[in-house]
XYZ file of C-alpha atoms in Angstrom:
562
model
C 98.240 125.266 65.057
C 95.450 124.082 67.576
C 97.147 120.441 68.506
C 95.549 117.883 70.223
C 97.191 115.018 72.426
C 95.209 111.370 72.553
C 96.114 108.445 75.067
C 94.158 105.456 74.940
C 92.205 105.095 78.236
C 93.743 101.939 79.225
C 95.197 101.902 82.524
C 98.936 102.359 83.006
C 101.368 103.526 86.198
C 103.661 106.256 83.947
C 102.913 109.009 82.351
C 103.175 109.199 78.033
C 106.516 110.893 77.971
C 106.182 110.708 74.161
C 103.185 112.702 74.311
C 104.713 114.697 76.717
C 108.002 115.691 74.663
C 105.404 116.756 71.358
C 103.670 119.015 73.926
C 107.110 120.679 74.400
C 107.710 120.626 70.708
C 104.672 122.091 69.902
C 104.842 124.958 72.307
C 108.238 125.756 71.151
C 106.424 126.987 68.297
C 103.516 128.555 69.677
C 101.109 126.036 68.931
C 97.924 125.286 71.137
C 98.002 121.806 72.679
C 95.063 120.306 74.878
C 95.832 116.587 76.086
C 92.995 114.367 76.624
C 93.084 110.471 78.280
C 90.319 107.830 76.387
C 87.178 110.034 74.595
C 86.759 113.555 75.928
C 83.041 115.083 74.717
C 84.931 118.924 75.017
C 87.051 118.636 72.300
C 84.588 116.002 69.998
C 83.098 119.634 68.620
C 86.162 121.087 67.138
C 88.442 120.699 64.426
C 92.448 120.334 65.127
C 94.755 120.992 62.598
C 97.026 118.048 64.012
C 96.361 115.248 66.203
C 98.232 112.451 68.138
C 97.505 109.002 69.263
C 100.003 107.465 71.274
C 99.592 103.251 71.846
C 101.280 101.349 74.265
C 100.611 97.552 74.500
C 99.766 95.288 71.669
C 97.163 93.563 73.396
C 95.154 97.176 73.785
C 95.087 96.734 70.375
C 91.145 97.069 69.836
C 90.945 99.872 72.595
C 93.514 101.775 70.342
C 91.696 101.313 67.134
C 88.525 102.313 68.866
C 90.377 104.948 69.861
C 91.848 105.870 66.310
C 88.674 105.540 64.642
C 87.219 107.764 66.761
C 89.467 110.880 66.594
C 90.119 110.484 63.067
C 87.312 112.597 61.919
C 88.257 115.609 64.033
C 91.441 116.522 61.726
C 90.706 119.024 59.478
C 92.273 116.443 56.576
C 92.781 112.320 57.859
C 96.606 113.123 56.937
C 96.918 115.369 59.911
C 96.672 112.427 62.008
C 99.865 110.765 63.403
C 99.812 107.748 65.274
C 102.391 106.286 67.145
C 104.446 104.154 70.194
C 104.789 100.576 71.202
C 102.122 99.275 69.597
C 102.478 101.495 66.472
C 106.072 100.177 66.059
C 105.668 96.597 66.690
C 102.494 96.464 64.588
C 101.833 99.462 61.763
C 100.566 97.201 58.984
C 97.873 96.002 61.359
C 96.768 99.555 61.789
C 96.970 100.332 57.910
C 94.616 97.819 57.335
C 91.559 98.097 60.002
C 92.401 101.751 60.741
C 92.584 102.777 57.258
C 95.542 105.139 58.006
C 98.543 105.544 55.547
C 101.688 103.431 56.508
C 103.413 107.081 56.494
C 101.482 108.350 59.862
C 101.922 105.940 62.017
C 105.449 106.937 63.417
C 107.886 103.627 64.432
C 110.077 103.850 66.590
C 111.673 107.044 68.148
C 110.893 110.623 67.234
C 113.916 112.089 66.029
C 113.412 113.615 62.735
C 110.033 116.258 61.901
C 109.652 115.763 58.629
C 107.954 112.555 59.172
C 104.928 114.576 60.131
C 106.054 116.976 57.485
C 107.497 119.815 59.293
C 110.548 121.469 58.399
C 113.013 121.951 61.038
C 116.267 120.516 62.890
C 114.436 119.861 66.144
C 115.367 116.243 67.736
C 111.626 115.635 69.566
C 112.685 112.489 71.300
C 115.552 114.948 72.982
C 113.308 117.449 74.074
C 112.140 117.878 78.099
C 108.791 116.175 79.331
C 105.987 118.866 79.412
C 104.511 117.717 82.793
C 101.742 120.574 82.225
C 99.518 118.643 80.207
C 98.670 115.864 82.780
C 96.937 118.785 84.429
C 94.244 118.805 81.543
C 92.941 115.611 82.496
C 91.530 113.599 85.876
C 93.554 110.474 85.308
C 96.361 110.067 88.167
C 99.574 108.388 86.880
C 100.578 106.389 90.450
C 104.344 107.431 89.276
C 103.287 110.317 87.666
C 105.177 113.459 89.753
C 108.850 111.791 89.311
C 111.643 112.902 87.065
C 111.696 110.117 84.419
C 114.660 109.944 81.793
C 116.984 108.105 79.896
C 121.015 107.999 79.793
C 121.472 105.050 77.205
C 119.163 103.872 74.220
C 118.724 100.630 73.404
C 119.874 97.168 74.780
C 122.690 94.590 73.020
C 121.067 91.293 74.141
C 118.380 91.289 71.346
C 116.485 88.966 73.331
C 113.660 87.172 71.762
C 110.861 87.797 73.801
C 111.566 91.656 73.881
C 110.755 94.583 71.898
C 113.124 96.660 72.619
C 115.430 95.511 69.781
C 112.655 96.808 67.483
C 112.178 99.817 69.050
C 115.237 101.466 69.674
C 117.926 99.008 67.474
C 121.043 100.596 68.519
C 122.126 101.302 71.898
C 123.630 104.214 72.472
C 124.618 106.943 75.676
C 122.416 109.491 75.610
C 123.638 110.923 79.297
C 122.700 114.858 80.004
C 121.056 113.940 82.879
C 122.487 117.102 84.866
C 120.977 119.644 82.174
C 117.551 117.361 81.696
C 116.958 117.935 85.585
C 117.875 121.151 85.810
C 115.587 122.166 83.154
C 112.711 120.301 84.834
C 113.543 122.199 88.322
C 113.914 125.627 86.572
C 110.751 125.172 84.795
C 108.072 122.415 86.966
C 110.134 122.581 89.882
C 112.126 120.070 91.939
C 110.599 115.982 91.931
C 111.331 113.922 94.793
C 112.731 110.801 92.651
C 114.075 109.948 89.831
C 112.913 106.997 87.393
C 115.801 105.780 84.534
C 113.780 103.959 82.068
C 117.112 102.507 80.169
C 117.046 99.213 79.158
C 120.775 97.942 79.816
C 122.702 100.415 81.371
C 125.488 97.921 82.293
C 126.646 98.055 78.702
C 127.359 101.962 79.214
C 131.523 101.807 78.506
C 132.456 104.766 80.861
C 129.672 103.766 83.878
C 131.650 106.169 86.488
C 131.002 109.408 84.425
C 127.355 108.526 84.624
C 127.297 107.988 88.076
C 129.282 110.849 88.796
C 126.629 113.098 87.568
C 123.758 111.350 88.856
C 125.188 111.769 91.825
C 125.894 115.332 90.855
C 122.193 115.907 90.124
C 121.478 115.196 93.707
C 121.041 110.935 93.435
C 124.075 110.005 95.137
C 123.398 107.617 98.526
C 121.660 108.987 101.015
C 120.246 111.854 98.717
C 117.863 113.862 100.756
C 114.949 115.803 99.457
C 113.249 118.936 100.836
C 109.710 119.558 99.407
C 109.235 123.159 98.201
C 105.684 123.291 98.354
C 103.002 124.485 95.495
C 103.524 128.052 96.913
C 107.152 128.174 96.006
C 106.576 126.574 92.810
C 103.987 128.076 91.343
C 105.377 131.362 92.525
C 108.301 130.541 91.037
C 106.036 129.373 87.779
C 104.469 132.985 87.595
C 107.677 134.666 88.306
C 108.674 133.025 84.904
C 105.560 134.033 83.031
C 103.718 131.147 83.284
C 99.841 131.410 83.768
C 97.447 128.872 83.795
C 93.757 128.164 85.514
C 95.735 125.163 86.974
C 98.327 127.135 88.291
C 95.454 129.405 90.210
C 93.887 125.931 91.423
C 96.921 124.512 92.887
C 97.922 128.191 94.794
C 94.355 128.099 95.981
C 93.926 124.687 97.120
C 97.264 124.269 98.734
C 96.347 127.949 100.765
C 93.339 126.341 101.712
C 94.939 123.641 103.329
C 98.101 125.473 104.387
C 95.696 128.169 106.945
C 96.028 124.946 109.450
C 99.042 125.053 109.700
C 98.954 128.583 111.386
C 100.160 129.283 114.797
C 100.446 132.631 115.088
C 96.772 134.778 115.266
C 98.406 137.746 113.530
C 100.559 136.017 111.056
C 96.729 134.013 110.495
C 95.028 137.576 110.011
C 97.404 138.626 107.522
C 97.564 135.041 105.621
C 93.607 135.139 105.330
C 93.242 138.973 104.615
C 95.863 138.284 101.193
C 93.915 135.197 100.723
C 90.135 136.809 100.478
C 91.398 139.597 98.555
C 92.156 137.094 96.252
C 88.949 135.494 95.319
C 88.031 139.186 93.684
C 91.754 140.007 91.431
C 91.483 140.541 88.380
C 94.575 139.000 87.321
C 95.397 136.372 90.049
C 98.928 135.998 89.478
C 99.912 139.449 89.334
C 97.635 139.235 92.486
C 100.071 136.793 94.107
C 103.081 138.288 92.908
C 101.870 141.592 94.585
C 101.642 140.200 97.675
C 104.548 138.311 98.188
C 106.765 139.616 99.995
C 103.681 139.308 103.012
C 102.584 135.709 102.766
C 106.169 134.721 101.828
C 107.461 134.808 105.342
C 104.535 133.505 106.566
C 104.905 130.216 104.195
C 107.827 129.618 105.022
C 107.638 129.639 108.693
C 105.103 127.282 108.916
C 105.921 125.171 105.602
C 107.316 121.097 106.048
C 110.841 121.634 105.472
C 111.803 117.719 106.605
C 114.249 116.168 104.659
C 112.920 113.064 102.790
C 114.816 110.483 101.331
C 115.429 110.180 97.997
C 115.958 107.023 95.142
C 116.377 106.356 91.976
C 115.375 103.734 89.824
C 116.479 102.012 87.055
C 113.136 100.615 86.620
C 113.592 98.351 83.941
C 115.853 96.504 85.569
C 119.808 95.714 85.540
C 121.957 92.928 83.376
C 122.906 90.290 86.623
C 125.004 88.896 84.205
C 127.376 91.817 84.054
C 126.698 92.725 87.376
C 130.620 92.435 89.080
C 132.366 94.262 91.667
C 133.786 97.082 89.526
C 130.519 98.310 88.140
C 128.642 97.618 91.886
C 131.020 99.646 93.434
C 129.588 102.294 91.130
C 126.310 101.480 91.098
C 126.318 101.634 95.013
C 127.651 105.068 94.816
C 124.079 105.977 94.115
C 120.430 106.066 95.878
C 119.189 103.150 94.676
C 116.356 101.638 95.673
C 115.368 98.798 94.696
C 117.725 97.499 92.540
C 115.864 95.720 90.018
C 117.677 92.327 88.242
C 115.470 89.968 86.199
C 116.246 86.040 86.128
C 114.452 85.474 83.364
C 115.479 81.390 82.729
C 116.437 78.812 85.258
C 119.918 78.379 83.315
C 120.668 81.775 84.421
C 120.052 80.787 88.158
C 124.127 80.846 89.051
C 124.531 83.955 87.415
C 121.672 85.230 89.542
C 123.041 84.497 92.659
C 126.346 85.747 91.717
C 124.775 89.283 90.958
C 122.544 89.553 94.240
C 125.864 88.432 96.459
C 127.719 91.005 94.763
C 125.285 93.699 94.820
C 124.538 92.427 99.080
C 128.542 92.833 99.350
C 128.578 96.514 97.895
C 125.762 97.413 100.853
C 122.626 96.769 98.761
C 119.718 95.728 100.859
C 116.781 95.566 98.939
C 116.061 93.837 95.292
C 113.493 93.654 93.335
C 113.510 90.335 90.644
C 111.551 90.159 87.273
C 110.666 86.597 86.670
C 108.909 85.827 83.067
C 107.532 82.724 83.126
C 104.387 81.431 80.246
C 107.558 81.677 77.389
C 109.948 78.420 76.911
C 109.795 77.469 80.905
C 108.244 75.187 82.594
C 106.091 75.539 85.529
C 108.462 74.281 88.134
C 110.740 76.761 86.783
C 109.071 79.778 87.918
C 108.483 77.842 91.520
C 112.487 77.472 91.604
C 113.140 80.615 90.654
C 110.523 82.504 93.473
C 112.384 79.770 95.904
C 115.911 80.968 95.122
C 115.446 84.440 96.219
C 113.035 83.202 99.627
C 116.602 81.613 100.105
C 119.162 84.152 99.630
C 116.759 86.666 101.651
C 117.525 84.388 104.069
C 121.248 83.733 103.791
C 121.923 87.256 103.118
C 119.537 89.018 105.498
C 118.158 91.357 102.769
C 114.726 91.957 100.950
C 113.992 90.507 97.748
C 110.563 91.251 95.870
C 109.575 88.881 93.146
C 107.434 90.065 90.196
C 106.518 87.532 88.035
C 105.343 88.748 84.382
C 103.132 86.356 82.285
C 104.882 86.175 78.585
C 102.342 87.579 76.135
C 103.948 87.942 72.490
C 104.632 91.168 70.797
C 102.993 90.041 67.751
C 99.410 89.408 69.473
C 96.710 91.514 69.969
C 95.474 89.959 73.339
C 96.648 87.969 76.445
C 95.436 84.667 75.444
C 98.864 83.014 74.499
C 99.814 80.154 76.472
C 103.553 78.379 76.511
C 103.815 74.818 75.493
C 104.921 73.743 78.962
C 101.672 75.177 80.210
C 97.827 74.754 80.837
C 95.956 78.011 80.752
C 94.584 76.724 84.234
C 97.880 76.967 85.433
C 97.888 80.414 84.414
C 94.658 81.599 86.191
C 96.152 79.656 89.256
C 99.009 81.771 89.306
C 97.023 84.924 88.664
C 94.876 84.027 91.969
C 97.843 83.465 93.825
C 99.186 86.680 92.984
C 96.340 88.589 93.901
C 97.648 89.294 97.500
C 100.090 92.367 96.601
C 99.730 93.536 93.371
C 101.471 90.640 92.101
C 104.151 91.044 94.301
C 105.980 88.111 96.068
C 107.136 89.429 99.329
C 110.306 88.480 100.910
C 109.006 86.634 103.949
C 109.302 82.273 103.623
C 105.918 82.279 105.394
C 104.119 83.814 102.265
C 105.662 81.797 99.528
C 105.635 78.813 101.324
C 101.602 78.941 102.018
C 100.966 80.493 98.772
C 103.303 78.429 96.409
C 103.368 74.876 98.110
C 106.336 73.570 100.696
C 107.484 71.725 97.644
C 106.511 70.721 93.819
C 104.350 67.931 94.676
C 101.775 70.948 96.782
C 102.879 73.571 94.015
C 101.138 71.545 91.560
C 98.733 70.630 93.588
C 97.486 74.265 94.134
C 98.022 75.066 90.318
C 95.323 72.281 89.795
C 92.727 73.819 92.207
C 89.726 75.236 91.626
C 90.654 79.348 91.483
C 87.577 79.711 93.977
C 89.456 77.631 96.400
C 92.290 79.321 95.785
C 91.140 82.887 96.105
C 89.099 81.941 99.483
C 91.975 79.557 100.779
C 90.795 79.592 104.591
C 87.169 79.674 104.108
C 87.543 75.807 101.905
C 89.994 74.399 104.245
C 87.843 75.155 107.235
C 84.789 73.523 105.959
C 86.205 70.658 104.427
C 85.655 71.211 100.758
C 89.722 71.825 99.980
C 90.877 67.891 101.848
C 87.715 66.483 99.652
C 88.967 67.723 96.503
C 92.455 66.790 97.770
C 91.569 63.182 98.170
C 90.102 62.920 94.915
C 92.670 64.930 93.086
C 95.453 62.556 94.791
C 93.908 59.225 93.279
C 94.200 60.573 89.725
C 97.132 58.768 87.602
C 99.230 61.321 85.330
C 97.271 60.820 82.170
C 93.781 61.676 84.012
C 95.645 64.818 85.589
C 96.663 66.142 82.065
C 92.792 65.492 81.262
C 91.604 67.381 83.918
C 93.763 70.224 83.137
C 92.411 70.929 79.342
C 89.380 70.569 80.566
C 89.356 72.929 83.324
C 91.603 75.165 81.099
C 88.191 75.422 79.221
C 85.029 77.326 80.848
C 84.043 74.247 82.718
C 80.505 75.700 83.638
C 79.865 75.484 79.891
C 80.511 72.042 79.464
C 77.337 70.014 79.462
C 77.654 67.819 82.190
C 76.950 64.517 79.511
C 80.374 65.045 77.907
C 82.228 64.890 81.479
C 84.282 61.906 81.104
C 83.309 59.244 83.587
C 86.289 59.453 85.782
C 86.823 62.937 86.164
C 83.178 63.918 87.102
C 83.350 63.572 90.834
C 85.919 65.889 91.041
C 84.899 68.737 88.031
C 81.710 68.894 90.479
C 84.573 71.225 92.334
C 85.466 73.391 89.471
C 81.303 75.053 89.703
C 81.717 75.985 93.107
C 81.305 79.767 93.576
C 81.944 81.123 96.580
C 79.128 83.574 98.014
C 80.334 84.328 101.568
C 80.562 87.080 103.249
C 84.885 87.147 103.161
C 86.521 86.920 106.299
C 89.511 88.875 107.286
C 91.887 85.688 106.339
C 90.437 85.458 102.706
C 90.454 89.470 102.177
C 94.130 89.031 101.104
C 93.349 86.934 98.080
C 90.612 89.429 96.348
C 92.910 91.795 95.483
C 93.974 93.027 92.542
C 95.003 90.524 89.579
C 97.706 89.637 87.122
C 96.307 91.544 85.087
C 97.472 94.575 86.413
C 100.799 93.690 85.706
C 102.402 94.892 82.304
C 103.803 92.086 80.112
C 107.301 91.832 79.962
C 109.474 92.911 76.628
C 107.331 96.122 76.410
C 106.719 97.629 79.836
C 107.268 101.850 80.068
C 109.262 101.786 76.431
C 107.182 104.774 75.883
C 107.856 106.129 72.488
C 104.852 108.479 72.316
């Protein structure tokens, strides 16, 4: 069959390992498969025999049935089309009826069993290796793309109700073969530098120890080191194996290109670029290579980066801290972990919290990285508590803690315009505009959070209520006055004309016809239409970023089904 791979073109930091595991399935039995990222005019002229969409979040909803609609007509029949992941599991009926697609295509949940796509045969997709090949086939970069990623457990106990994961894989299981799922990647793609664990609560794994022992066995024990083969070796390797591919050819040829530098020697040069010319006119370039070998061989590896990198894993959806304890640390810090990632996720669990980070700082763990949800059934002064306890225990304990606070969007939506009954949507875009000075990232220096955030709740609010223009270009407002005038006016409002001036501003303010402006708020929505037009000075450059946005919503991020 002629099979052809679909991801949405929405923007997203990992790979479709879904995708990724049909591509292996598919070649297994000798079927074609060409991958393609949003709409691709090459392959809008042919006719697949099967074709699949992959979603992931359900507020890309429209984007996916754009996407759907579109691809639909290049099946031979509409029933060769199979769509499925996140958004296909948390939402099929919505994709039966604007999609038009039967209920029996659109694949929930993992993909363990063929004959949902009618084929007849024992083969477990969901088990099967990731077939990094096919992210060749397309310009898109994945910023974590080149890792090993894999699971050792399925599924999570908590059933949490903010979180998908309960829908999308129900049971939790161990799934651990994470010796014979790297080896297969180095024997076949070659070695990856780290190694990205996407399980979802691997605190509840009953035997932890045998898991660490072989992740440490499969080279992610501490202090790990890594020694980068180079294309060379790998693709010679690749072709020693049988494997050919234009690709292949491009990465020999651009990594020779780059590699002649690197040459000392005048003679050993002579010889590299004589193999190299004679190149440009083989017939078969592999066999080409292969040929000459045992020539530029010697020469590679003289001259080739052999430093030793180090090397970390991830469990990048984070850790339980509430059955984080000394037993299961002193595991946990057998291994090259960095950062550990524990998510604090309600103010009640703020003891717990603590607890877990002075354990894990005990067992020799130096750097953390903290989910914080906030938008859900929290207030705003809970998130501010939360970001100060770890500016505290950074402190106290000397280490690095990076704060990631993820805006709650429910899994039942189809957009990001939910807001929590403890907050104004202006207190939302506030936040957003704060976080545009990393990524979203709160760093682990007081002198950040402190200026960003407020010293205390009175400023915290205070900055939540400011114009987002005043926010974003904090220096350029308080050095020409404009931030203490708003200040004074903002600080003679009672409560009740606060909570007024935050639905209105929560609305498009510049909308509003200026008539309607209640009396005693006008003065001070004059603020809320500045723009600033500047040219940005090197103070403000921090705060025009990158926004919230960016940042996946929590519940869903990298379950990647298909």
């Amino acid at each position: 069959m002629r099979v052809l791979l679909v991801e949405p073109n929405y923007k997203n930091k990992y790979p479709p390992m879904g995708l990724m595991k049909i591509s292996t399935y598919h070649k297994i039995l000798g079927d074609e498969v060409r991958f393609v990222k949003g709409f691709d005019n090459s392959v809008d002229d042919e006719v697949w025999d099967r074709i699949y969409i992959t979603t992931l979040f359900t507020f890309d909803f429209d984007l996916d049935i754009e996407t759907i609609n579109h691809y639909k007509f290049l099946v031979n029949d509409i029933n060769d089309l199979y769509i499925g992941g996140i958004m296909a599991s948390l939402m099929p009926e919505n994709i039966v009826k604007v999609a038009g697609i039967e209920r029996s295509h659109i694949l929930t949940g993992l993909f363990t069993d063929t004959s949902v796509v009618g084929d007849d045969n024992d083969i477990n997709v969901d088990e099967l290796p990731l077939d990094y090949d096919i992210l060749e086939q397309i310009n898109y970069k994945y910023p974590a793309g080149d890792n090993y990623f894999a699971y050792t457990t399925r599924g999570c106990p908590n059933h949490c109700s903010f979180c998908a994961v309960p829908i999308l894989e129900p049971h939790f299981h161990v799934t651990n073969n994470i010796i014979e799922q790297i080896r297969t990647i180095d024997e076949k793609y070659g070695p990856k530098q780290h190694l990205l664990l996407l399980d979802n609560n691997v605190l509840n794994t009953a035997d932890l120890k045998s898991l660490v022992d072989d992740l440490c066995t499969a080279g992610f024990g501490k202090g790990a080191k890594y020694v980068d083969p180079g294309a060379y070796n790998i693709v010679m390797m690749r072709y020693r194996n049988g494997d050919r591919g234009d690709f292949l050819d491009k990465k020999m040829n651009i990594y020779l290109e780059k590699f002649k530098k690197r040459i000392k020697s005048p003679e050993m040069l002579e010889v590299f670029l004589q193999i190299v010319i004679g190149a440009e006119d083989a017939e078969d370039y592999a066999q080409y290579m292969l040929d000459h070998d045992k020539d530029l061989s010697p020469i590679i590896e003289k001259y080739r980066n052999k430093s030793k990198k180090a090397r970390y894993l991830d469990f990048n959806q984070g850790v339980d801290g509430r059955k984080i304890n000394d037993e299961n640390m002193e595991q946990l810090a057998r291994l090259a972990i960095r950062p550990l990632r524990i998510a604090v996720d309600d103010i009640k669990l703020k003891d717990a919290y603590c607890r877990a980070v002075r354990t894990a700082h005990r067992h020799g763990i130096k750097e953390i990285s903290n989910y914080i949800l906030f938008n859900y059934k929290d207030k705003p002064e809970d998130l501010y508590e939360r970001l100060r306890i770890n500016i505290e225990l950074n402190k106290e304990l000397g280490i690095k803690i990076f704060s990631f606070p993820m805006k709650y969007s429910p899994i039942t939506e189809t957009d990001r315009a939910y807001i929590g009954k403890n907050w104004y949507k202006k207190y939302i875009r506030a936040i957003s505009a704060i976080l545009q000075v990393t990524k979203g990232v709160v760093a682990a220096g007081s002198d950040f959070f402190y200026k960003a955030f407020g010293n205390d709740l009175k400023e915290y609010f205070e900055l939540l209520a400011m114009p987002r223009e005043m926010i974003m270009f904090r220096s350029h407002f308080e050095e020409n006055g404009i931030t203490k005038k708003w200040k004074d006016l903002y600080g003679k409002l009672n409560d009740e004309q606060k909570d007024r001036l935050m639905t209105l501003v929560s609305l498009n303010v510049s909308e509003l016809k200026k008539e309607s402006w209640p009396d005693d708020l006008k003065d001070i929505l004059e603020f809320y239409l500045i723009k600033y037009s500047g040219k940005k000075k090197n103070s403000d450059e921090e705060y025009i970023q990158l926004s919230l946005m960016d940042i996946a919503d929590v519940g869903i991020e990298n379950k990647k089904i298909m």
